[in-house]
Amino acid sequence: DNFSPSHDKMIHFLSIDVEGFDFEVLQGAYQILSQQVYYLEFEYNWKGPWAKQDLRHVITVLHHDHGFYCYWPGQVTGHLWRITGFWLDHYHFHFWTR
């Protein structure tokens, strides 16, 4: 939260790519996420802390604490599938995605 350029301006697109430490960055950006971010992108994979973290928990926190709805990008078709509120167990598989 200390790196926000201005607390009165909206961040329209925030992409986080920190090689498996995405959830830690999200936790550290609590105030910015809650008040200033419109669209958020992060990776979920098998690297670093993600190997032991629960994506379902992360999605729940993002929705309940920040109002975000999470989507899974289609690899082949280019479609987005909403996973907030529509959880499927195979989302727990750790592979590279945004």
PDB file of N, CA and C in Angstrom:
ATOM      1  N   ASP A   1       0.805  -1.200   0.000  1.00  0.00           N
ATOM      2  CA  ASP A   1       0.000   0.000   0.000  1.00  0.00           C
ATOM      3  C   ASP A   1       0.847   1.263   0.000  1.00  0.00           C
ATOM      4  N   ASN A   2       2.091   1.189   0.416  1.00  0.00           N
ATOM      5  CA  ASN A   2       2.953   2.362   0.469  1.00  0.00           C
ATOM      6  C   ASN A   2       3.421   2.825  -0.901  1.00  0.00           C
ATOM      7  N   PHE A   3       3.195   2.027  -1.952  1.00  0.00           N
ATOM      8  CA  PHE A   3       3.690   2.378  -3.271  1.00  0.00           C
ATOM      9  C   PHE A   3       2.641   3.021  -4.157  1.00  0.00           C
ATOM     10  N   SER A   4       1.483   3.280  -3.640  1.00  0.00           N
ATOM     11  CA  SER A   4       0.422   3.907  -4.419  1.00  0.00           C
ATOM     12  C   SER A   4       0.824   5.328  -4.777  1.00  0.00           C
ATOM     13  N   PRO A   5       0.790   5.677  -6.080  1.00  0.00           N
ATOM     14  CA  PRO A   5       1.200   7.017  -6.487  1.00  0.00           C
ATOM     15  C   PRO A   5       0.305   8.119  -5.943  1.00  0.00           C
ATOM     16  N   SER A   6      -0.963   7.824  -5.818  1.00  0.00           N
ATOM     17  CA  SER A   6      -1.901   8.813  -5.306  1.00  0.00           C
ATOM     18  C   SER A   6      -3.128   8.081  -4.790  1.00  0.00           C
ATOM     19  N   HIS A   7      -3.548   8.422  -3.610  1.00  0.00           N
ATOM     20  CA  HIS A   7      -4.686   7.725  -3.031  1.00  0.00           C
ATOM     21  C   HIS A   7      -6.029   8.227  -3.551  1.00  0.00           C
ATOM     22  N   ASP A   8      -6.015   9.179  -4.467  1.00  0.00           N
ATOM     23  CA  ASP A   8      -7.271   9.685  -5.000  1.00  0.00           C
ATOM     24  C   ASP A   8      -7.482   9.299  -6.464  1.00  0.00           C
ATOM     25  N   LYS A   9      -6.567   8.514  -7.044  1.00  0.00           N
ATOM     26  CA  LYS A   9      -6.697   8.114  -8.441  1.00  0.00           C
ATOM     27  C   LYS A   9      -6.970   6.622  -8.550  1.00  0.00           C
ATOM     28  N   MET A  10      -7.782   6.263  -9.509  1.00  0.00           N
ATOM     29  CA  MET A  10      -8.151   4.880  -9.743  1.00  0.00           C
ATOM     30  C   MET A  10      -7.091   4.175 -10.586  1.00  0.00           C
ATOM     31  N   ILE A  11      -6.779   2.933 -10.229  1.00  0.00           N
ATOM     32  CA  ILE A  11      -5.911   2.078 -11.034  1.00  0.00           C
ATOM     33  C   ILE A  11      -6.842   1.209 -11.871  1.00  0.00           C
ATOM     34  N   HIS A  12      -6.850   1.408 -13.175  1.00  0.00           N
ATOM     35  CA  HIS A  12      -7.789   0.689 -14.033  1.00  0.00           C
ATOM     36  C   HIS A  12      -7.363  -0.738 -14.308  1.00  0.00           C
ATOM     37  N   PHE A  13      -6.062  -0.989 -14.365  1.00  0.00           N
ATOM     38  CA  PHE A  13      -5.569  -2.338 -14.640  1.00  0.00           C
ATOM     39  C   PHE A  13      -4.300  -2.564 -13.828  1.00  0.00           C
ATOM     40  N   LEU A  14      -4.315  -3.577 -12.953  1.00  0.00           N
ATOM     41  CA  LEU A  14      -3.157  -3.935 -12.153  1.00  0.00           C
ATOM     42  C   LEU A  14      -2.827  -5.388 -12.435  1.00  0.00           C
ATOM     43  N   SER A  15      -1.641  -5.631 -12.966  1.00  0.00           N
ATOM     44  CA  SER A  15      -1.179  -6.986 -13.259  1.00  0.00           C
ATOM     45  C   SER A  15      -0.047  -7.329 -12.301  1.00  0.00           C
ATOM     46  N   ILE A  16      -0.189  -8.455 -11.615  1.00  0.00           N
ATOM     47  CA  ILE A  16       0.813  -8.897 -10.658  1.00  0.00           C
ATOM     48  C   ILE A  16       1.459 -10.170 -11.198  1.00  0.00           C
ATOM     49  N   ASP A  17       2.782 -10.170 -11.295  1.00  0.00           N
ATOM     50  CA  ASP A  17       3.536 -11.332 -11.762  1.00  0.00           C
ATOM     51  C   ASP A  17       4.817 -11.388 -10.955  1.00  0.00           C
ATOM     52  N   VAL A  18       4.767 -12.105  -9.837  1.00  0.00           N
ATOM     53  CA  VAL A  18       5.899 -12.135  -8.918  1.00  0.00           C
ATOM     54  C   VAL A  18       6.324 -13.568  -8.602  1.00  0.00           C
ATOM     55  N   GLU A  19       6.252 -14.425  -9.600  1.00  0.00           N
ATOM     56  CA  GLU A  19       6.775 -15.791  -9.530  1.00  0.00           C
ATOM     57  C   GLU A  19       6.335 -16.558  -8.281  1.00  0.00           C
ATOM     58  N   GLY A  20       5.034 -16.632  -8.082  1.00  0.00           N
ATOM     59  CA  GLY A  20       4.489 -17.446  -7.004  1.00  0.00           C
ATOM     60  C   GLY A  20       4.163 -16.703  -5.731  1.00  0.00           C
ATOM     61  N   PHE A  21       4.545 -15.461  -5.621  1.00  0.00           N
ATOM     62  CA  PHE A  21       4.282 -14.683  -4.410  1.00  0.00           C
ATOM     63  C   PHE A  21       3.095 -13.738  -4.599  1.00  0.00           C
ATOM     64  N   ASP A  22       2.234 -14.059  -5.534  1.00  0.00           N
ATOM     65  CA  ASP A  22       1.106 -13.197  -5.873  1.00  0.00           C
ATOM     66  C   ASP A  22       0.182 -12.943  -4.685  1.00  0.00           C
ATOM     67  N   PHE A  23      -0.157 -13.997  -3.942  1.00  0.00           N
ATOM     68  CA  PHE A  23      -1.088 -13.813  -2.828  1.00  0.00           C
ATOM     69  C   PHE A  23      -0.476 -12.921  -1.749  1.00  0.00           C
ATOM     70  N   GLU A  24       0.823 -13.031  -1.523  1.00  0.00           N
ATOM     71  CA  GLU A  24       1.478 -12.171  -0.544  1.00  0.00           C
ATOM     72  C   GLU A  24       1.391 -10.704  -0.970  1.00  0.00           C
ATOM     73  N   VAL A  25       1.581 -10.447  -2.257  1.00  0.00           N
ATOM     74  CA  VAL A  25       1.462  -9.076  -2.772  1.00  0.00           C
ATOM     75  C   VAL A  25       0.026  -8.587  -2.616  1.00  0.00           C
ATOM     76  N   LEU A  26      -0.935  -9.450  -2.917  1.00  0.00           N
ATOM     77  CA  LEU A  26      -2.346  -9.073  -2.761  1.00  0.00           C
ATOM     78  C   LEU A  26      -2.652  -8.732  -1.307  1.00  0.00           C
ATOM     79  N   GLN A  27      -2.121  -9.503  -0.386  1.00  0.00           N
ATOM     80  CA  GLN A  27      -2.356  -9.222   1.027  1.00  0.00           C
ATOM     81  C   GLN A  27      -1.729  -7.887   1.441  1.00  0.00           C
ATOM     82  N   GLY A  28      -0.560  -7.586   0.895  1.00  0.00           N
ATOM     83  CA  GLY A  28       0.116  -6.335   1.230  1.00  0.00           C
ATOM     84  C   GLY A  28      -0.517  -5.114   0.594  1.00  0.00           C
ATOM     85  N   ALA A  29      -1.322  -5.329  -0.419  1.00  0.00           N
ATOM     86  CA  ALA A  29      -1.958  -4.211  -1.137  1.00  0.00           C
ATOM     87  C   ALA A  29      -3.426  -4.065  -0.734  1.00  0.00           C
ATOM     88  N   TYR A  30      -3.742  -4.412   0.473  1.00  0.00           N
ATOM     89  CA  TYR A  30      -5.135  -4.475   0.922  1.00  0.00           C
ATOM     90  C   TYR A  30      -5.900  -3.175   0.681  1.00  0.00           C
ATOM     91  N   GLN A  31      -5.366  -2.046   1.096  1.00  0.00           N
ATOM     92  CA  GLN A  31      -6.094  -0.779   0.957  1.00  0.00           C
ATOM     93  C   GLN A  31      -6.229  -0.356  -0.494  1.00  0.00           C
ATOM     94  N   ILE A  32      -5.173  -0.538  -1.267  1.00  0.00           N
ATOM     95  CA  ILE A  32      -5.239  -0.177  -2.690  1.00  0.00           C
ATOM     96  C   ILE A  32      -6.296  -1.010  -3.393  1.00  0.00           C
ATOM     97  N   LEU A  33      -6.300  -2.318  -3.136  1.00  0.00           N
ATOM     98  CA  LEU A  33      -7.274  -3.192  -3.787  1.00  0.00           C
ATOM     99  C   LEU A  33      -8.700  -2.791  -3.430  1.00  0.00           C
ATOM    100  N   SER A  34      -8.905  -2.493  -2.179  1.00  0.00           N
ATOM    101  CA  SER A  34     -10.252  -2.177  -1.715  1.00  0.00           C
ATOM    102  C   SER A  34     -10.783  -0.861  -2.257  1.00  0.00           C
ATOM    103  N   GLN A  35      -9.898   0.091  -2.535  1.00  0.00           N
ATOM    104  CA  GLN A  35     -10.353   1.430  -2.865  1.00  0.00           C
ATOM    105  C   GLN A  35      -9.989   1.918  -4.253  1.00  0.00           C
ATOM    106  N   GLN A  36      -8.954   1.343  -4.884  1.00  0.00           N
ATOM    107  CA  GLN A  36      -8.444   1.979  -6.082  1.00  0.00           C
ATOM    108  C   GLN A  36      -8.328   1.108  -7.327  1.00  0.00           C
ATOM    109  N   VAL A  37      -8.478  -0.214  -7.228  1.00  0.00           N
ATOM    110  CA  VAL A  37      -8.224  -1.090  -8.375  1.00  0.00           C
ATOM    111  C   VAL A  37      -9.537  -1.533  -9.005  1.00  0.00           C
ATOM    112  N   TYR A  38      -9.632  -1.325 -10.315  1.00  0.00           N
ATOM    113  CA  TYR A  38     -10.827  -1.721 -11.060  1.00  0.00           C
ATOM    114  C   TYR A  38     -10.691  -3.136 -11.619  1.00  0.00           C
ATOM    115  N   TYR A  39      -9.548  -3.456 -12.231  1.00  0.00           N
ATOM    116  CA  TYR A  39      -9.320  -4.764 -12.822  1.00  0.00           C
ATOM    117  C   TYR A  39      -7.981  -5.284 -12.332  1.00  0.00           C
ATOM    118  N   LEU A  40      -7.963  -6.528 -11.842  1.00  0.00           N
ATOM    119  CA  LEU A  40      -6.768  -7.132 -11.278  1.00  0.00           C
ATOM    120  C   LEU A  40      -6.462  -8.433 -12.002  1.00  0.00           C
ATOM    121  N   GLU A  41      -5.197  -8.624 -12.348  1.00  0.00           N
ATOM    122  CA  GLU A  41      -4.757  -9.869 -12.958  1.00  0.00           C
ATOM    123  C   GLU A  41      -3.591 -10.410 -12.139  1.00  0.00           C
ATOM    124  N   PHE A  42      -3.642 -11.714 -11.840  1.00  0.00           N
ATOM    125  CA  PHE A  42      -2.533 -12.356 -11.144  1.00  0.00           C
ATOM    126  C   PHE A  42      -2.382 -13.772 -11.672  1.00  0.00           C
ATOM    127  N   GLU A  43      -1.191 -14.340 -11.450  1.00  0.00           N
ATOM    128  CA  GLU A  43      -0.926 -15.696 -11.908  1.00  0.00           C
ATOM    129  C   GLU A  43      -1.186 -16.701 -10.789  1.00  0.00           C
ATOM    130  N   TYR A  44      -1.597 -17.884 -11.202  1.00  0.00           N
ATOM    131  CA  TYR A  44      -1.729 -19.007 -10.288  1.00  0.00           C
ATOM    132  C   TYR A  44      -0.956 -20.158 -10.907  1.00  0.00           C
ATOM    133  N   ASN A  45       0.021 -20.669 -10.178  1.00  0.00           N
ATOM    134  CA  ASN A  45       0.835 -21.757 -10.711  1.00  0.00           C
ATOM    135  C   ASN A  45       1.395 -22.594  -9.569  1.00  0.00           C
ATOM    136  N   TRP A  46       2.439 -23.314  -9.826  1.00  0.00           N
ATOM    137  CA  TRP A  46       3.040 -24.222  -8.862  1.00  0.00           C
ATOM    138  C   TRP A  46       4.288 -23.646  -8.205  1.00  0.00           C
ATOM    139  N   LYS A  47       4.659 -22.441  -8.498  1.00  0.00           N
ATOM    140  CA  LYS A  47       5.902 -21.864  -8.000  1.00  0.00           C
ATOM    141  C   LYS A  47       5.737 -21.249  -6.618  1.00  0.00           C
ATOM    142  N   GLY A  48       6.834 -21.251  -5.865  1.00  0.00           N
ATOM    143  CA  GLY A  48       6.886 -20.569  -4.577  1.00  0.00           C
ATOM    144  C   GLY A  48       5.738 -20.943  -3.655  1.00  0.00           C
ATOM    145  N   PRO A  49       5.220 -19.978  -2.929  1.00  0.00           N
ATOM    146  CA  PRO A  49       4.153 -20.236  -1.957  1.00  0.00           C
ATOM    147  C   PRO A  49       2.860 -20.798  -2.561  1.00  0.00           C
ATOM    148  N   TRP A  50       2.609 -20.559  -3.862  1.00  0.00           N
ATOM    149  CA  TRP A  50       1.383 -21.087  -4.469  1.00  0.00           C
ATOM    150  C   TRP A  50       1.287 -22.593  -4.293  1.00  0.00           C
ATOM    151  N   ALA A  51       2.411 -23.275  -4.225  1.00  0.00           N
ATOM    152  CA  ALA A  51       2.408 -24.730  -4.118  1.00  0.00           C
ATOM    153  C   ALA A  51       1.635 -25.206  -2.880  1.00  0.00           C
ATOM    154  N   LYS A  52       1.564 -24.366  -1.858  1.00  0.00           N
ATOM    155  CA  LYS A  52       0.891 -24.758  -0.618  1.00  0.00           C
ATOM    156  C   LYS A  52      -0.334 -23.909  -0.305  1.00  0.00           C
ATOM    157  N   GLN A  53      -0.709 -23.025  -1.194  1.00  0.00           N
ATOM    158  CA  GLN A  53      -1.852 -22.150  -0.943  1.00  0.00           C
ATOM    159  C   GLN A  53      -3.091 -22.660  -1.659  1.00  0.00           C
ATOM    160  N   ASP A  54      -4.215 -22.271  -1.161  1.00  0.00           N
ATOM    161  CA  ASP A  54      -5.508 -22.708  -1.671  1.00  0.00           C
ATOM    162  C   ASP A  54      -6.130 -21.601  -2.525  1.00  0.00           C
ATOM    163  N   LEU A  55      -6.237 -21.830  -3.823  1.00  0.00           N
ATOM    164  CA  LEU A  55      -6.795 -20.830  -4.726  1.00  0.00           C
ATOM    165  C   LEU A  55      -8.225 -20.471  -4.345  1.00  0.00           C
ATOM    166  N   ARG A  56      -8.988 -21.447  -3.901  1.00  0.00           N
ATOM    167  CA  ARG A  56     -10.381 -21.171  -3.506  1.00  0.00           C
ATOM    168  C   ARG A  56     -10.421 -20.128  -2.380  1.00  0.00           C
ATOM    169  N   HIS A  57      -9.497 -20.241  -1.426  1.00  0.00           N
ATOM    170  CA  HIS A  57      -9.423 -19.273  -0.333  1.00  0.00           C
ATOM    171  C   HIS A  57      -9.082 -17.878  -0.865  1.00  0.00           C
ATOM    172  N   VAL A  58      -8.118 -17.809  -1.766  1.00  0.00           N
ATOM    173  CA  VAL A  58      -7.715 -16.529  -2.352  1.00  0.00           C
ATOM    174  C   VAL A  58      -8.897 -15.873  -3.063  1.00  0.00           C
ATOM    175  N   ILE A  59      -9.637 -16.647  -3.839  1.00  0.00           N
ATOM    176  CA  ILE A  59     -10.799 -16.130  -4.568  1.00  0.00           C
ATOM    177  C   ILE A  59     -11.871 -15.644  -3.599  1.00  0.00           C
ATOM    178  N   THR A  60     -12.063 -16.386  -2.528  1.00  0.00           N
ATOM    179  CA  THR A  60     -13.046 -15.981  -1.511  1.00  0.00           C
ATOM    180  C   THR A  60     -12.642 -14.663  -0.865  1.00  0.00           C
ATOM    181  N   VAL A  61     -11.371 -14.523  -0.513  1.00  0.00           N
ATOM    182  CA  VAL A  61     -10.880 -13.276   0.093  1.00  0.00           C
ATOM    183  C   VAL A  61     -11.046 -12.110  -0.882  1.00  0.00           C
ATOM    184  N   LEU A  62     -10.659 -12.315  -2.133  1.00  0.00           N
ATOM    185  CA  LEU A  62     -10.773 -11.236  -3.121  1.00  0.00           C
ATOM    186  C   LEU A  62     -12.217 -10.798  -3.312  1.00  0.00           C
ATOM    187  N   HIS A  63     -13.138 -11.736  -3.253  1.00  0.00           N
ATOM    188  CA  HIS A  63     -14.551 -11.383  -3.439  1.00  0.00           C
ATOM    189  C   HIS A  63     -15.135 -10.728  -2.185  1.00  0.00           C
ATOM    190  N   HIS A  64     -14.972 -11.374  -1.040  1.00  0.00           N
ATOM    191  CA  HIS A  64     -15.599 -10.866   0.181  1.00  0.00           C
ATOM    192  C   HIS A  64     -14.953  -9.581   0.697  1.00  0.00           C
ATOM    193  N   ASP A  65     -13.638  -9.481   0.602  1.00  0.00           N
ATOM    194  CA  ASP A  65     -12.951  -8.311   1.154  1.00  0.00           C
ATOM    195  C   ASP A  65     -12.837  -7.146   0.180  1.00  0.00           C
ATOM    196  N   HIS A  66     -12.825  -7.448  -1.134  1.00  0.00           N
ATOM    197  CA  HIS A  66     -12.553  -6.400  -2.114  1.00  0.00           C
ATOM    198  C   HIS A  66     -13.619  -6.265  -3.199  1.00  0.00           C
ATOM    199  N   GLY A  67     -14.569  -7.197  -3.252  1.00  0.00           N
ATOM    200  CA  GLY A  67     -15.629  -7.113  -4.251  1.00  0.00           C
ATOM    201  C   GLY A  67     -15.244  -7.605  -5.635  1.00  0.00           C
ATOM    202  N   PHE A  68     -14.101  -8.294  -5.756  1.00  0.00           N
ATOM    203  CA  PHE A  68     -13.674  -8.802  -7.059  1.00  0.00           C
ATOM    204  C   PHE A  68     -14.394 -10.098  -7.416  1.00  0.00           C
ATOM    205  N   TYR A  69     -14.658 -10.269  -8.693  1.00  0.00           N
ATOM    206  CA  TYR A  69     -15.132 -11.536  -9.239  1.00  0.00           C
ATOM    207  C   TYR A  69     -13.983 -12.115 -10.055  1.00  0.00           C
ATOM    208  N   CYS A  70     -13.639 -13.374  -9.802  1.00  0.00           N
ATOM    209  CA  CYS A  70     -12.500 -14.000 -10.472  1.00  0.00           C
ATOM    210  C   CYS A  70     -12.968 -14.852 -11.643  1.00  0.00           C
ATOM    211  N   TYR A  71     -12.160 -14.820 -12.694  1.00  0.00           N
ATOM    212  CA  TYR A  71     -12.435 -15.559 -13.925  1.00  0.00           C
ATOM    213  C   TYR A  71     -11.205 -16.353 -14.325  1.00  0.00           C
ATOM    214  N   TRP A  72     -11.452 -17.475 -15.002  1.00  0.00           N
ATOM    215  CA  TRP A  72     -10.386 -18.313 -15.517  1.00  0.00           C
ATOM    216  C   TRP A  72     -10.336 -18.123 -17.022  1.00  0.00           C
ATOM    217  N   PRO A  73      -9.166 -17.790 -17.575  1.00  0.00           N
ATOM    218  CA  PRO A  73      -9.090 -17.560 -19.030  1.00  0.00           C
ATOM    219  C   PRO A  73      -9.049 -18.872 -19.807  1.00  0.00           C
ATOM    220  N   GLY A  74      -9.748 -18.903 -20.908  1.00  0.00           N
ATOM    221  CA  GLY A  74      -9.727 -20.074 -21.776  1.00  0.00           C
ATOM    222  C   GLY A  74      -8.434 -20.140 -22.561  1.00  0.00           C
ATOM    223  N   GLN A  75      -7.776 -21.278 -22.531  1.00  0.00           N
ATOM    224  CA  GLN A  75      -6.514 -21.454 -23.230  1.00  0.00           C
ATOM    225  C   GLN A  75      -6.698 -21.510 -24.743  1.00  0.00           C
ATOM    226  N   VAL A  76      -7.751 -22.145 -25.192  1.00  0.00           N
ATOM    227  CA  VAL A  76      -7.939 -22.366 -26.621  1.00  0.00           C
ATOM    228  C   VAL A  76      -8.964 -21.401 -27.220  1.00  0.00           C
ATOM    229  N   THR A  77     -10.080 -21.234 -26.544  1.00  0.00           N
ATOM    230  CA  THR A  77     -11.195 -20.479 -27.113  1.00  0.00           C
ATOM    231  C   THR A  77     -11.134 -18.989 -26.831  1.00  0.00           C
ATOM    232  N   GLY A  78     -10.352 -18.590 -25.834  1.00  0.00           N
ATOM    233  CA  GLY A  78     -10.277 -17.183 -25.484  1.00  0.00           C
ATOM    234  C   GLY A  78     -11.431 -16.702 -24.614  1.00  0.00           C
ATOM    235  N   HIS A  79     -12.273 -17.606 -24.177  1.00  0.00           N
ATOM    236  CA  HIS A  79     -13.394 -17.247 -23.304  1.00  0.00           C
ATOM    237  C   HIS A  79     -12.935 -17.099 -21.863  1.00  0.00           C
ATOM    238  N   LEU A  80     -13.719 -16.397 -21.071  1.00  0.00           N
ATOM    239  CA  LEU A  80     -13.494 -16.303 -19.638  1.00  0.00           C
ATOM    240  C   LEU A  80     -14.594 -17.070 -18.922  1.00  0.00           C
ATOM    241  N   TRP A  81     -14.201 -17.874 -17.926  1.00  0.00           N
ATOM    242  CA  TRP A  81     -15.169 -18.590 -17.106  1.00  0.00           C
ATOM    243  C   TRP A  81     -15.136 -18.009 -15.712  1.00  0.00           C
ATOM    244  N   ARG A  82     -16.291 -17.585 -15.231  1.00  0.00           N
ATOM    245  CA  ARG A  82     -16.358 -17.047 -13.876  1.00  0.00           C
ATOM    246  C   ARG A  82     -16.196 -18.196 -12.894  1.00  0.00           C
ATOM    247  N   ILE A  83     -15.271 -18.039 -11.932  1.00  0.00           N
ATOM    248  CA  ILE A  83     -15.080 -19.071 -10.923  1.00  0.00           C
ATOM    249  C   ILE A  83     -15.513 -18.609  -9.530  1.00  0.00           C
ATOM    250  N   THR A  84     -15.709 -17.319  -9.343  1.00  0.00           N
ATOM    251  CA  THR A  84     -16.277 -16.846  -8.076  1.00  0.00           C
ATOM    252  C   THR A  84     -17.731 -17.299  -8.030  1.00  0.00           C
ATOM    253  N   GLY A  85     -18.043 -18.125  -7.036  1.00  0.00           N
ATOM    254  CA  GLY A  85     -19.397 -18.640  -6.897  1.00  0.00           C
ATOM    255  C   GLY A  85     -19.694 -19.857  -7.765  1.00  0.00           C
ATOM    256  N   PHE A  86     -18.740 -20.274  -8.589  1.00  0.00           N
ATOM    257  CA  PHE A  86     -18.930 -21.427  -9.475  1.00  0.00           C
ATOM    258  C   PHE A  86     -17.708 -22.331  -9.409  1.00  0.00           C
ATOM    259  N   TRP A  87     -17.236 -22.624  -8.226  1.00  0.00           N
ATOM    260  CA  TRP A  87     -15.999 -23.355  -8.031  1.00  0.00           C
ATOM    261  C   TRP A  87     -16.109 -24.810  -8.499  1.00  0.00           C
ATOM    262  N   LEU A  88     -15.071 -25.291  -9.187  1.00  0.00           N
ATOM    263  CA  LEU A  88     -14.944 -26.689  -9.581  1.00  0.00           C
ATOM    264  C   LEU A  88     -13.635 -27.219  -9.004  1.00  0.00           C
ATOM    265  N   ASP A  89     -13.635 -28.444  -8.533  1.00  0.00           N
ATOM    266  CA  ASP A  89     -12.460 -28.991  -7.856  1.00  0.00           C
ATOM    267  C   ASP A  89     -11.203 -28.996  -8.720  1.00  0.00           C
ATOM    268  N   HIS A  90     -11.335 -29.112 -10.030  1.00  0.00           N
ATOM    269  CA  HIS A  90     -10.123 -29.158 -10.859  1.00  0.00           C
ATOM    270  C   HIS A  90      -9.398 -27.810 -10.918  1.00  0.00           C
ATOM    271  N   TYR A  91      -9.982 -26.744 -10.381  1.00  0.00           N
ATOM    272  CA  TYR A  91      -9.271 -25.473 -10.314  1.00  0.00           C
ATOM    273  C   TYR A  91      -8.098 -25.529  -9.331  1.00  0.00           C
ATOM    274  N   HIS A  92      -8.085 -26.541  -8.471  1.00  0.00           N
ATOM    275  CA  HIS A  92      -6.981 -26.693  -7.518  1.00  0.00           C
ATOM    276  C   HIS A  92      -5.700 -27.190  -8.183  1.00  0.00           C
ATOM    277  N   PHE A  93      -5.790 -27.722  -9.391  1.00  0.00           N
ATOM    278  CA  PHE A  93      -4.582 -28.205 -10.059  1.00  0.00           C
ATOM    279  C   PHE A  93      -3.645 -27.036 -10.295  1.00  0.00           C
ATOM    280  N   HIS A  94      -2.414 -27.227  -9.956  1.00  0.00           N
ATOM    281  CA  HIS A  94      -1.424 -26.162 -10.087  1.00  0.00           C
ATOM    282  C   HIS A  94      -0.769 -26.221 -11.457  1.00  0.00           C
ATOM    283  N   PHE A  95      -1.088 -25.259 -12.288  1.00  0.00           N
ATOM    284  CA  PHE A  95      -0.435 -25.104 -13.566  1.00  0.00           C
ATOM    285  C   PHE A  95      -0.419 -23.629 -13.909  1.00  0.00           C
ATOM    286  N   TRP A  96       0.284 -23.284 -14.946  1.00  0.00           N
ATOM    287  CA  TRP A  96       0.501 -21.885 -15.285  1.00  0.00           C
ATOM    288  C   TRP A  96      -0.740 -21.273 -15.904  1.00  0.00           C
ATOM    289  N   THR A  97      -1.220 -20.209 -15.298  1.00  0.00           N
ATOM    290  CA  THR A  97      -2.369 -19.489 -15.865  1.00  0.00           C
ATOM    291  C   THR A  97      -2.397 -18.082 -15.334  1.00  0.00           C
ATOM    292  N   ARG A  98      -3.169 -17.243 -15.971  1.00  0.00           N
ATOM    293  CA  ARG A  98      -3.441 -15.889 -15.516  1.00  0.00           C
ATOM    294  C   ARG A  98      -4.919 -15.738 -15.323  1.00  0.00           C
TER     295      ARG A  98
END
